[in-house]
mmCIF file of C-alpha atoms in Angstrom:
data_model
loop_
_atom_site.group_PDB
_atom_site.id
_atom_site.type_symbol
_atom_site.label_atom_id
_atom_site.label_comp_id
_atom_site.label_asym_id
_atom_site.label_seq_id
_atom_site.Cartn_x
_atom_site.Cartn_y
_atom_site.Cartn_z
ATOM 1 C CA MET A 1 0.000 0.000 0.000
ATOM 2 C CA ASP A 2 1.279 3.450 -0.931
ATOM 3 C CA LYS A 3 2.557 5.161 2.228
ATOM 4 C CA ARG A 4 0.974 8.359 0.970
ATOM 5 C CA LEU A 5 -2.522 6.849 1.225
ATOM 6 C CA LYS A 6 -1.821 5.894 4.833
ATOM 7 C CA GLU A 7 -0.646 9.458 5.499
ATOM 8 C CA ILE A 8 -3.834 10.829 3.898
ATOM 9 C CA SER A 9 -5.908 8.645 6.253
ATOM 10 C CA THR A 10 -3.877 9.829 9.266
ATOM 11 C CA ARG A 11 -4.204 13.485 8.286
ATOM 12 C CA LEU A 12 -8.001 13.231 7.787
ATOM 13 C CA SER A 13 -8.302 11.715 11.269
ATOM 14 C CA GLU A 14 -6.348 14.659 12.664
ATOM 15 C CA TYR A 15 -8.569 17.112 10.780
ATOM 16 C CA SER A 16 -11.635 15.532 12.357
ATOM 17 C CA ALA A 17 -10.015 16.142 15.762
ATOM 18 C CA GLY A 18 -9.394 19.807 14.945
ATOM 19 C CA LYS A 19 -5.667 19.500 14.227
ATOM 20 C CA PHE A 20 -4.741 21.337 11.030
ATOM 21 C CA ASP A 21 -1.050 22.150 11.604
ATOM 22 C CA LYS A 22 0.583 19.516 9.335
ATOM 23 C CA ASN A 23 0.545 19.196 5.550
ATOM 24 C CA ILE A 24 1.368 16.093 3.470
ATOM 25 C CA LEU A 25 4.456 16.448 1.328
ATOM 26 C CA LEU A 26 4.032 15.931 -2.409
ATOM 27 C CA SER A 27 6.150 13.328 -4.173
ATOM 28 C CA PRO A 28 8.345 14.146 -7.206
ATOM 29 C CA ARG A 29 5.978 12.083 -9.362
ATOM 30 C CA LEU A 30 3.038 14.566 -9.072
ATOM 31 C CA ASP A 31 0.617 11.790 -10.008
ATOM 32 C CA GLU A 32 -3.099 11.300 -9.178
ATOM 33 C CA VAL A 33 -2.343 10.586 -5.520
ATOM 34 C CA ASP A 34 -0.386 13.847 -5.307
ATOM 35 C CA ALA A 35 -3.415 15.632 -6.769
ATOM 36 C CA ILE A 36 -5.517 14.176 -3.950
ATOM 37 C CA ILE A 37 -2.853 15.180 -1.427
ATOM 38 C CA ASN A 38 -2.863 18.726 -2.775
ATOM 39 C CA GLY A 39 -6.663 18.862 -2.295
ATOM 40 C CA ILE A 40 -6.318 17.490 1.268
ATOM 41 C CA ASN A 41 -3.708 20.150 2.079
ATOM 42 C CA MET A 42 -5.986 22.911 0.727
ATOM 43 C CA LEU A 43 -8.878 21.527 2.778
ATOM 44 C CA GLY A 44 -6.691 21.641 5.893
ATOM 45 C CA GLU A 45 -5.787 25.283 5.243
ATOM 46 C CA GLU A 46 -9.447 26.234 4.769
ATOM 47 C CA LEU A 47 -10.519 24.402 7.927
ATOM 48 C CA LYS A 48 -7.697 26.041 9.846
ATOM 49 C CA ALA A 49 -8.752 29.503 8.601
ATOM 50 C CA VAL A 50 -12.401 28.864 9.514
ATOM 51 C CA THR A 51 -11.443 27.633 12.980
ATOM 52 C CA ILE A 52 -9.189 30.624 13.648
ATOM 53 C CA SER A 53 -11.909 32.970 12.400
ATOM 54 C CA ARG A 54 -14.547 31.320 14.576
ATOM 55 C CA ASP A 55 -12.268 31.344 17.642
ATOM 56 C CA TYR A 56 -11.447 34.994 16.954
ATOM 57 C CA PHE A 57 -15.156 35.853 16.764
ATOM 58 C CA THR A 58 -15.867 33.875 19.950
ATOM 59 C CA ASN A 59 -13.108 35.707 21.816
ATOM 60 C CA ILE A 60 -14.479 39.074 20.715
ATOM 61 C CA PHE A 61 -18.047 37.946 21.452
ATOM 62 C CA ASN A 62 -17.162 37.052 25.035
ATOM 63 C CA SER A 63 -14.783 39.962 25.704
ATOM 64 C CA VAL A 64 -17.388 42.660 24.982
ATOM 65 C CA SER A 65 -18.603 44.276 28.213
ATOM 66 C CA ASP A 66 -22.111 44.859 26.811
ATOM 67 C CA MET A 67 -24.670 42.063 26.763
ATOM 68 C CA VAL A 68 -24.817 40.434 23.323
ATOM 69 C CA PHE A 69 -27.520 38.030 22.121
ATOM 70 C CA ILE A 70 -28.024 36.147 18.865
ATOM 71 C CA LEU A 71 -31.734 35.542 18.270
ATOM 72 C CA ASN A 72 -33.369 33.281 15.709
ATOM 73 C CA ASN A 73 -36.306 34.508 13.618
ATOM 74 C CA LYS A 74 -38.701 33.550 16.441
ATOM 75 C CA GLY A 75 -36.890 35.655 19.022
ATOM 76 C CA VAL A 76 -35.348 32.683 20.837
ATOM 77 C CA ILE A 77 -31.807 33.164 22.133
ATOM 78 C CA ALA A 78 -29.433 31.013 20.074
ATOM 79 C CA ASP A 79 -26.344 32.329 21.840
ATOM 80 C CA ALA A 80 -25.401 34.867 24.501
ATOM 81 C CA ASN A 81 -22.012 36.146 25.588
ATOM 82 C CA THR A 82 -20.521 35.804 29.052
ATOM 83 C CA SER A 83 -21.362 39.455 29.907
ATOM 84 C CA ALA A 84 -25.059 38.761 29.330
ATOM 85 C CA GLU A 85 -24.896 35.690 31.564
ATOM 86 C CA ALA A 86 -23.025 37.558 34.309
ATOM 87 C CA GLN A 87 -25.122 40.746 34.314
ATOM 88 C CA LEU A 88 -28.420 38.864 34.150
ATOM 89 C CA GLN A 89 -27.196 36.318 36.739
ATOM 90 C CA TYR A 90 -27.538 33.150 34.650
ATOM 91 C CA GLU A 91 -25.260 30.127 34.543
ATOM 92 C CA ALA A 92 -23.202 29.383 31.435
ATOM 93 C CA GLY A 93 -25.489 28.280 28.602
ATOM 94 C CA GLU A 94 -28.643 28.846 30.682
ATOM 95 C CA LEU A 95 -29.871 31.702 28.474
ATOM 96 C CA ILE A 96 -29.799 29.614 25.298
ATOM 97 C CA GLY A 97 -33.306 28.579 24.276
ATOM 98 C CA LYS A 98 -35.073 31.350 26.234
ATOM 99 C CA PRO A 99 -37.344 33.773 24.335
ATOM 100 C CA ILE A 100 -35.949 37.316 24.551
ATOM 101 C CA ASN A 101 -39.424 38.474 25.622
ATOM 102 C CA GLU A 102 -38.962 36.466 28.826
ATOM 103 C CA LEU A 103 -36.048 38.728 29.766
ATOM 104 C CA HIS A 104 -38.099 41.778 28.866
ATOM 105 C CA ARG A 105 -41.243 40.494 30.597
ATOM 106 C CA GLY A 106 -43.287 41.813 27.712
ATOM 107 C CA THR A 107 -46.211 40.320 25.851
ATOM 108 C CA GLY A 108 -44.375 40.037 22.561
ATOM 109 C CA SER A 109 -44.392 43.731 21.742
ATOM 110 C CA PHE A 110 -40.667 44.080 22.524
ATOM 111 C CA LEU A 111 -39.543 41.642 19.815
ATOM 112 C CA ARG A 112 -42.273 42.736 17.401
ATOM 113 C CA SER A 113 -41.191 46.368 17.598
ATOM 114 C CA ILE A 114 -37.572 45.387 16.850
ATOM 115 C CA VAL A 115 -38.524 43.168 13.892
ATOM 116 C CA ARG A 116 -40.913 45.806 12.572
ATOM 117 C CA GLU A 117 -38.175 48.436 12.510
ATOM 118 C CA LEU A 118 -35.630 46.054 10.950
ATOM 119 C CA LYS A 119 -38.101 45.093 8.207
ATOM 120 C CA LYS A 120 -38.456 48.756 7.321
ATOM 121 C CA GLY A 121 -34.887 48.563 6.107
ATOM 122 C CA ASN A 122 -33.314 50.232 9.118
ATOM 123 C CA GLY A 123 -29.972 48.460 9.283
ATOM 124 C CA LEU A 124 -29.444 49.277 12.930
ATOM 125 C CA ILE A 125 -32.031 50.358 15.474
ATOM 126 C CA ALA A 126 -31.486 51.656 18.990
ATOM 127 C CA GLU A 127 -33.909 52.311 21.841
ATOM 128 C CA SER A 128 -34.109 52.357 25.630
ATOM 129 C CA SER A 129 -35.724 49.437 27.423
ATOM 130 C CA VAL A 130 -35.494 47.231 30.511
ATOM 131 C CA LEU A 131 -34.230 43.659 30.944
ATOM 132 C CA TYR A 132 -34.792 41.566 34.064
ATOM 133 C CA SER A 133 -32.204 39.382 35.761
ATOM 134 C CA SER A 134 -32.904 35.848 36.955
ATOM 135 C CA GLU A 135 -33.484 37.362 40.415
ATOM 136 C CA GLY A 136 -36.104 39.776 39.047
ATOM 137 C CA ALA A 137 -33.961 42.926 39.222
ATOM 138 C CA ALA A 138 -34.841 45.499 36.555
ATOM 139 C CA ILE A 139 -31.828 46.692 34.552
ATOM 140 C CA PRO A 140 -32.339 49.784 32.346
ATOM 141 C CA VAL A 141 -30.570 49.206 29.041
ATOM 142 C CA SER A 142 -29.897 50.822 25.714
ATOM 143 C CA ILE A 143 -30.826 48.277 23.036
ATOM 144 C CA SER A 144 -29.219 48.025 19.594
ATOM 145 C CA ALA A 145 -30.278 45.438 17.017
ATOM 146 C CA THR A 146 -29.393 44.511 13.458
ATOM 147 C CA TYR A 147 -29.793 41.580 11.102
ATOM 148 C CA PHE A 148 -26.803 39.222 10.831
ATOM 149 C CA LYS A 149 -26.420 36.463 8.235
ATOM 150 C CA GLU A 150 -23.661 33.926 7.692
ATOM 151 C CA VAL A 151 -23.025 32.454 4.263
ATOM 152 C CA HIS A 152 -24.417 28.997 5.094
ATOM 153 C CA GLN A 153 -27.578 30.378 6.739
ATOM 154 C CA GLN A 154 -30.819 30.739 4.800
ATOM 155 C CA GLN A 155 -32.544 32.902 7.432
ATOM 156 C CA PRO A 156 -30.798 35.920 9.000
ATOM 157 C CA VAL A 157 -30.504 36.063 12.755
ATOM 158 C CA ILE A 158 -30.839 39.149 14.925
ATOM 159 C CA LEU A 159 -27.712 40.430 16.629
ATOM 160 C CA LEU A 160 -28.933 42.323 19.703
ATOM 161 C CA THR A 161 -26.750 44.224 22.146
ATOM 162 C CA ALA A 162 -27.866 45.695 25.477
ATOM 163 C CA CYS A 163 -25.813 48.273 27.356
ATOM 164 C CA ASP A 164 -26.534 48.727 31.068
ATOM 165 C CA ILE A 165 -27.387 52.419 31.586
ATOM 166 C CA THR A 166 -28.141 52.231 35.314
ATOM 167 C CA TYR A 167 -25.541 54.867 36.234
ATOM 168 C CA GLN A 168 -26.602 57.062 33.333
ATOM 169 C CA LYS A 169 -30.209 56.889 34.553
ATOM 170 C CA LYS A 170 -29.108 57.706 38.097
ATOM 171 C CA ALA A 171 -27.192 60.724 36.835
ATOM 172 C CA GLU A 172 -30.197 61.860 34.794
ATOM 173 C CA ASN A 173 -32.462 61.458 37.833
ATOM 174 C CA LEU A 174 -30.069 63.494 39.973
ATOM 175 C CA VAL A 175 -30.093 66.285 37.394
ATOM 176 C CA ILE A 176 -33.888 66.212 37.148
ATOM 177 C CA ARG A 177 -34.154 66.099 40.961
ATOM 178 C CA ALA A 178 -31.942 69.181 41.183
ATOM 179 C CA ILE A 179 -34.140 70.955 38.624
ATOM 180 C CA ILE A 180 -37.271 69.986 40.570
ATOM 181 C CA ASP A 181 -35.874 71.193 43.907
ATOM 182 C CA THR A 182 -34.746 74.482 42.370
ATOM 183 C CA GLN A 183 -38.154 75.006 40.797
ATOM 184 C CA GLU A 184 -40.006 74.247 44.038
ATOM 185 C CA THR A 185 -37.805 76.650 46.005
ATOM 186 C CA GLU A 186 -38.382 79.364 43.432
ATOM 187 C CA ARG A 187 -42.125 78.675 43.335
ATOM 188 C CA ARG A 188 -42.366 78.945 47.113
ATOM 189 C CA ARG A 189 -40.380 82.194 47.145
ATOM 190 C CA LEU A 190 -42.373 83.705 44.272
ATOM 191 C CA ALA A 191 -45.724 82.713 45.793
ATOM 192 C CA LYS A 192 -44.735 84.303 49.096
ATOM 193 C CA ASP A 193 -43.532 87.503 47.427
ATOM 194 C CA LEU A 194 -46.678 87.817 45.331
ATOM 195 C CA HIS A 195 -48.996 87.163 48.265
ATOM 196 C CA ASP A 196 -47.179 89.222 50.887
ATOM 197 C CA SER A 197 -46.236 92.169 48.691
ATOM 198 C CA LEU A 198 -48.007 92.663 45.381
ATOM 199 C CA THR A 199 -51.400 91.239 46.351
ATOM 200 C CA GLN A 200 -51.446 93.277 49.555
ATOM 201 C CA GLN A 201 -50.558 96.462 47.692
ATOM 202 C CA LEU A 202 -53.267 95.850 45.094
ATOM 203 C CA SER A 203 -55.800 95.248 47.882
ATOM 204 C CA ALA A 204 -54.786 98.540 49.476
ATOM 205 C CA ILE A 205 -55.252 100.404 46.178
ATOM 206 C CA LYS A 206 -58.665 98.777 45.782
ATOM 207 C CA PHE A 207 -59.601 99.926 49.296
ATOM 208 C CA TYR A 208 -58.519 103.519 48.537
ATOM 209 C CA ILE A 209 -60.561 103.618 45.338
ATOM 210 C CA ALA A 210 -63.659 102.195 47.051
ATOM 211 C CA SER A 211 -63.352 104.745 49.855
ATOM 212 C CA ILE A 212 -63.560 107.778 47.530
ATOM 213 C CA VAL A 213 -66.162 106.524 45.020
ATOM 214 C CA LYS A 214 -69.094 107.860 47.070
ATOM 215 C CA SER A 215 -67.560 111.311 47.382
ATOM 216 C CA VAL A 216 -66.994 111.781 43.651
ATOM 217 C CA LYS A 217 -69.677 113.937 41.986
ATOM 218 C CA SER A 218 -68.810 113.454 38.320
ATOM 219 C CA PRO A 219 -70.652 110.424 36.829
ATOM 220 C CA ARG A 220 -67.828 109.919 34.352
ATOM 221 C CA GLU A 221 -65.139 109.923 37.062
ATOM 222 C CA LYS A 222 -67.267 107.641 39.267
ATOM 223 C CA TYR A 223 -67.668 105.214 36.307
ATOM 224 C CA ILE A 224 -63.896 105.168 35.757
ATOM 225 C CA LEU A 225 -63.252 104.514 39.448
ATOM 226 C CA LEU A 226 -65.811 101.686 39.557
ATOM 227 C CA LYS A 227 -64.304 100.071 36.448
ATOM 228 C CA SER A 228 -60.846 100.419 37.988
ATOM 229 C CA ASN A 229 -62.117 98.785 41.167
ATOM 230 C CA ASP A 230 -63.570 95.872 39.152
ATOM 231 C CA ALA A 231 -60.298 95.489 37.229
ATOM 232 C CA LEU A 232 -58.366 95.377 40.487
ATOM 233 C CA THR A 233 -60.759 92.736 41.830
ATOM 234 C CA THR A 234 -60.009 90.592 38.748
ATOM 235 C CA VAL A 235 -56.252 91.168 39.036
ATOM 236 C CA ILE A 236 -56.241 90.244 42.751
ATOM 237 C CA SER A 237 -58.233 87.088 41.967
ATOM 238 C CA ASP A 238 -55.771 86.183 39.209
ATOM 239 C CA MET A 239 -52.838 86.814 41.537
ATOM 240 C CA ARG A 240 -54.344 84.520 44.163
ATOM 241 C CA ASN A 241 -54.856 81.827 41.529
ATOM 242 C CA ILE A 242 -51.214 82.194 40.473
ATOM 243 C CA CYS A 243 -50.118 81.872 44.103
ATOM 244 C CA PHE A 244 -52.367 78.830 44.474
ATOM 245 C CA ASN A 245 -50.765 77.122 41.465
ATOM 246 C CA LEU A 246 -47.255 78.016 42.589
ATOM 247 C CA MET A 247 -47.674 76.704 46.131
ATOM 248 C CA PRO A 248 -51.121 76.144 47.664
ATOM 249 C CA LYS A 249 -51.235 77.129 51.334
ATOM 250 C CA THR A 250 -53.646 74.246 51.903
ATOM 251 C CA LEU A 251 -50.836 71.789 51.179
ATOM 252 C CA GLU A 252 -48.651 73.156 53.963
ATOM 253 C CA GLU A 253 -51.488 73.819 56.411
ATOM 254 C CA PHE A 254 -53.885 70.894 55.903
ATOM 255 C CA GLY A 255 -51.941 68.235 54.010
ATOM 256 C CA LEU A 256 -51.909 66.407 50.701
ATOM 257 C CA LEU A 257 -55.484 65.120 50.577
ATOM 258 C CA GLN A 258 -57.096 68.507 51.194
ATOM 259 C CA ALA A 259 -54.729 70.180 48.717
ATOM 260 C CA VAL A 260 -55.669 67.653 46.016
ATOM 261 C CA LYS A 261 -59.373 68.217 46.708
ATOM 262 C CA GLU A 262 -58.853 71.972 46.467
ATOM 263 C CA PHE A 263 -56.983 71.609 43.182
ATOM 264 C CA CYS A 264 -59.734 69.432 41.695
ATOM 265 C CA ASN A 265 -62.380 71.960 42.737
ATOM 266 C CA HIS A 266 -60.344 74.806 41.303
ATOM 267 C CA PHE A 267 -62.151 76.879 38.688
ATOM 268 C CA LEU A 268 -59.816 75.630 35.944
ATOM 269 C CA TYR A 269 -61.111 72.065 36.279
ATOM 270 C CA GLN A 270 -64.451 72.074 38.084
ATOM 271 C CA LYS A 271 -66.395 72.265 34.804
ATOM 272 C CA LYS A 272 -64.083 70.041 32.742
ATOM 273 C CA ALA A 273 -64.123 66.726 34.599
ATOM 274 C CA ASN A 274 -65.895 64.720 37.274
ATOM 275 C CA PHE A 275 -63.529 63.825 40.114
ATOM 276 C CA ILE A 276 -63.793 60.841 42.444
ATOM 277 C CA ILE A 277 -61.453 61.255 45.430
ATOM 278 C CA GLU A 278 -61.322 58.437 47.961
ATOM 279 C CA GLN A 279 -59.289 57.677 51.065
ATOM 280 C CA THR A 280 -59.595 54.044 52.155
ATOM 281 C CA SER A 281 -57.489 54.429 55.309
ATOM 282 C CA SER A 282 -56.059 57.199 57.468
ATOM 283 C CA LEU A 283 -52.811 58.639 56.148
ATOM 284 C CA PRO A 284 -49.786 59.439 58.306
ATOM 285 C CA GLU A 285 -48.250 62.879 58.346
ATOM 286 C CA LEU A 286 -45.972 63.323 55.345
ATOM 287 C CA SER A 287 -42.743 65.263 55.097
ATOM 288 C CA ARG A 288 -43.108 68.557 53.252
ATOM 289 C CA GLU A 289 -40.876 67.394 50.397
ATOM 290 C CA LEU A 290 -42.856 64.182 49.875
ATOM 291 C CA ALA A 291 -46.214 65.980 50.106
ATOM 292 C CA VAL A 292 -45.113 68.536 47.503
ATOM 293 C CA ASP A 293 -43.767 65.827 45.176
ATOM 294 C CA LEU A 294 -46.954 63.740 45.328
ATOM 295 C CA TYR A 295 -49.097 66.852 44.880
ATOM 296 C CA ARG A 296 -47.126 67.731 41.718
ATOM 297 C CA VAL A 297 -47.519 64.158 40.421
ATOM 298 C CA VAL A 298 -51.300 64.321 40.875
ATOM 299 C CA GLN A 299 -51.325 67.810 39.355
ATOM 300 C CA GLU A 300 -49.376 66.588 36.307
ATOM 301 C CA PHE A 301 -51.661 63.567 35.862
ATOM 302 C CA ILE A 302 -54.841 65.677 36.003
ATOM 303 C CA THR A 303 -53.456 68.336 33.660
ATOM 304 C CA ASN A 304 -52.388 65.748 31.076
ATOM 305 C CA ALA A 305 -55.639 63.770 31.423
ATOM 306 C CA ILE A 306 -57.765 66.836 30.666
ATOM 307 C CA ASN A 307 -55.582 68.822 28.268
ATOM 308 C CA HIS A 308 -54.104 65.929 26.260
ATOM 309 C CA GLY A 309 -56.326 62.940 27.009
ATOM 310 C CA SER A 310 -59.690 64.779 26.860
ATOM 311 C CA ALA A 311 -60.771 62.886 29.971
ATOM 312 C CA ASN A 312 -64.021 63.851 31.718
ATOM 313 C CA LYS A 313 -63.751 61.408 34.609
ATOM 314 C CA ILE A 314 -60.746 61.134 36.925
ATOM 315 C CA SER A 315 -60.413 58.858 39.946
ATOM 316 C CA ILE A 316 -57.898 59.449 42.766
ATOM 317 C CA ARG A 317 -57.569 56.915 45.586
ATOM 318 C CA PHE A 318 -55.280 57.090 48.637
ATOM 319 C CA SER A 319 -54.515 54.159 50.910
ATOM 320 C CA TYR A 320 -51.938 53.283 53.578
ATOM 321 C CA LEU A 321 -51.099 49.807 54.822
ATOM 322 C CA ASN A 322 -48.044 48.184 56.390
ATOM 323 C CA GLY A 323 -45.879 51.266 55.929
ATOM 324 C CA ILE A 324 -46.737 51.666 52.228
ATOM 325 C CA LEU A 325 -48.594 54.690 50.861
ATOM 326 C CA LYS A 326 -50.439 53.865 47.640
ATOM 327 C CA ILE A 327 -52.004 56.307 45.209
ATOM 328 C CA LEU A 328 -54.120 55.113 42.294
ATOM 329 C CA LEU A 329 -54.774 57.638 39.513
ATOM 330 C CA GLU A 330 -57.152 56.689 36.674
ATOM 331 C CA ASP A 331 -58.796 58.578 33.819
ATOM 332 C CA ASN A 332 -61.138 57.683 30.945
ATOM 333 C CA GLY A 333 -59.228 59.688 28.347
ATOM 334 C CA LYS A 334 -57.662 58.832 25.002
ATOM 335 C CA GLY A 335 -54.724 56.914 26.460
ATOM 336 C CA PHE A 336 -51.319 56.718 24.806
ATOM 337 C CA ASN A 337 -48.624 54.274 23.742
ATOM 338 C CA ILE A 338 -46.208 54.209 26.666
ATOM 339 C CA HIS A 339 -43.374 52.789 24.528
ATOM 340 C CA GLN A 340 -43.739 55.509 21.886
ATOM 341 C CA SER A 341 -44.471 58.490 24.119
ATOM 342 C CA GLY A 342 -40.831 59.546 24.134
ATOM 343 C CA GLY A 343 -40.789 60.033 27.905
ATOM 344 C CA GLY A 344 -41.124 63.832 27.929
ATOM 345 C CA MET A 345 -39.754 66.061 30.664
ATOM 346 C CA GLY A 346 -43.101 65.990 32.519
ATOM 347 C CA LEU A 347 -43.087 62.192 32.735
ATOM 348 C CA GLN A 348 -39.384 62.140 33.636
ATOM 349 C CA LYS A 349 -40.050 64.546 36.494
ATOM 350 C CA VAL A 350 -42.918 62.368 37.723
ATOM 351 C CA GLN A 351 -40.673 59.301 37.734
ATOM 352 C CA SER A 352 -37.802 61.207 39.344
ATOM 353 C CA ARG A 353 -40.024 62.591 42.123
ATOM 354 C CA ILE A 354 -41.267 59.092 42.984
ATOM 355 C CA LYS A 355 -37.885 57.353 42.703
ATOM 356 C CA SER A 356 -36.243 59.956 44.950
ATOM 357 C CA HIS A 357 -38.453 58.622 47.771
ATOM 358 C CA LYS A 358 -37.586 55.007 46.888
ATOM 359 C CA GLY A 359 -41.064 54.616 45.436
ATOM 360 C CA ALA A 360 -42.361 52.780 42.395
ATOM 361 C CA LEU A 361 -44.539 53.917 39.514
ATOM 362 C CA ASN A 362 -46.450 51.471 37.330
ATOM 363 C CA MET A 363 -47.963 53.137 34.256
ATOM 364 C CA ILE A 364 -50.721 51.448 32.290
ATOM 365 C CA SER A 365 -52.285 53.094 29.264
ATOM 366 C CA THR A 366 -54.365 51.767 26.372
ATOM 367 C CA ILE A 367 -55.330 53.752 23.311
ATOM 368 C CA GLY A 368 -58.990 54.687 23.682
ATOM 369 C CA LYS A 369 -59.279 53.251 27.201
ATOM 370 C CA GLY A 370 -57.534 55.773 29.410
ATOM 371 C CA THR A 371 -54.490 55.847 31.629
ATOM 372 C CA CYS A 372 -53.659 54.506 35.086
ATOM 373 C CA PHE A 373 -50.785 55.392 37.427
ATOM 374 C CA LYS A 374 -50.132 53.049 40.370
ATOM 375 C CA ILE A 375 -47.808 54.690 42.880
ATOM 376 C CA SER A 376 -46.268 53.005 45.935
ATOM 377 C CA ILE A 377 -44.147 54.899 48.459
ATOM 378 C CA PRO A 378 -42.529 53.289 51.539
ATOM 379 C CA LEU A 379 -43.056 55.589 54.515
ATOM 380 C CA THR A 380 -41.112 53.835 57.255
ATOM 381 C CA LYS A 381 -38.351 56.473 57.082
ATOM 382 C CA GLN A 382 -40.224 59.254 55.356
ATOM 383 C CA VAL A 383 -42.163 60.768 58.230
#
């Protein structure tokens, strides 16, 4: 038997074991067997190149600090890098076979929105979202996704990366909190200045005008004074309304519940919506900062429900049990798509106010069926 045939058999066995370092030497004859040997050597080089390329990709895949997932066309995780396993607290290989929606805790809308955008021809999409660890911890992430197709694959897979933006979110919340605190301080100062200075001076002018009206003989001059008195009455009323919106005295003197009732009965809203305000249990005394923050949250919800949601029925319920203050806000307005709302400054401030007290906000909204805010605030160290 030709020794070269035995060497071909040996080399093929090594190739099957992943060893591609040795080539078979050609004989001086360059016959048919040498032609086979040449093909075997070329095969070894190709297999070696593929293996190096795959190992190189695997090393990069697992060295990236961001979470990286490869999803099949049904949204099932075909592979995940070590960062994804570590940050989401899964064992090696445990993520493979899980639907990505399970990590998002969605109803399918998460994957559908990604596929929808990719099918539009957007090569790379990016959006903010949340993934949940195996322990149930919510991790805010920046998601990027694109189609990825290898030569031998008929269907493209989705290459999805998720960058943990927890610290970025904390920084944003600190900035928003600073803005909120500055605004509240300025509102309180402005309300005090308007009430103690300008409103009092206008009231004095009104008193002076009223005191001389009866002594004026000229009908024309008396008419002008009466009109001036009426104008001052309107201005003083407007000033008091401005002071009320800036910082209602009821909030500081009688608490959150009475301030909310006063706001709902305010002339701006009393003819626009029907309010249902309930208190299912007695509430403890709240710190001034917490009372102001919750008042602003309710104020923001009502304003948006009426001005943007065209709601005509708003329900506000307060309850307190086992150290947890709960506020349920519901309207029958137009509703909105939470994932496409953009998270405007108003909503960011609402979330920041609640998070700063270690609270939680659960927003539920359906197009055509209204909006619901479920707020929970632990009060064990708040009062």
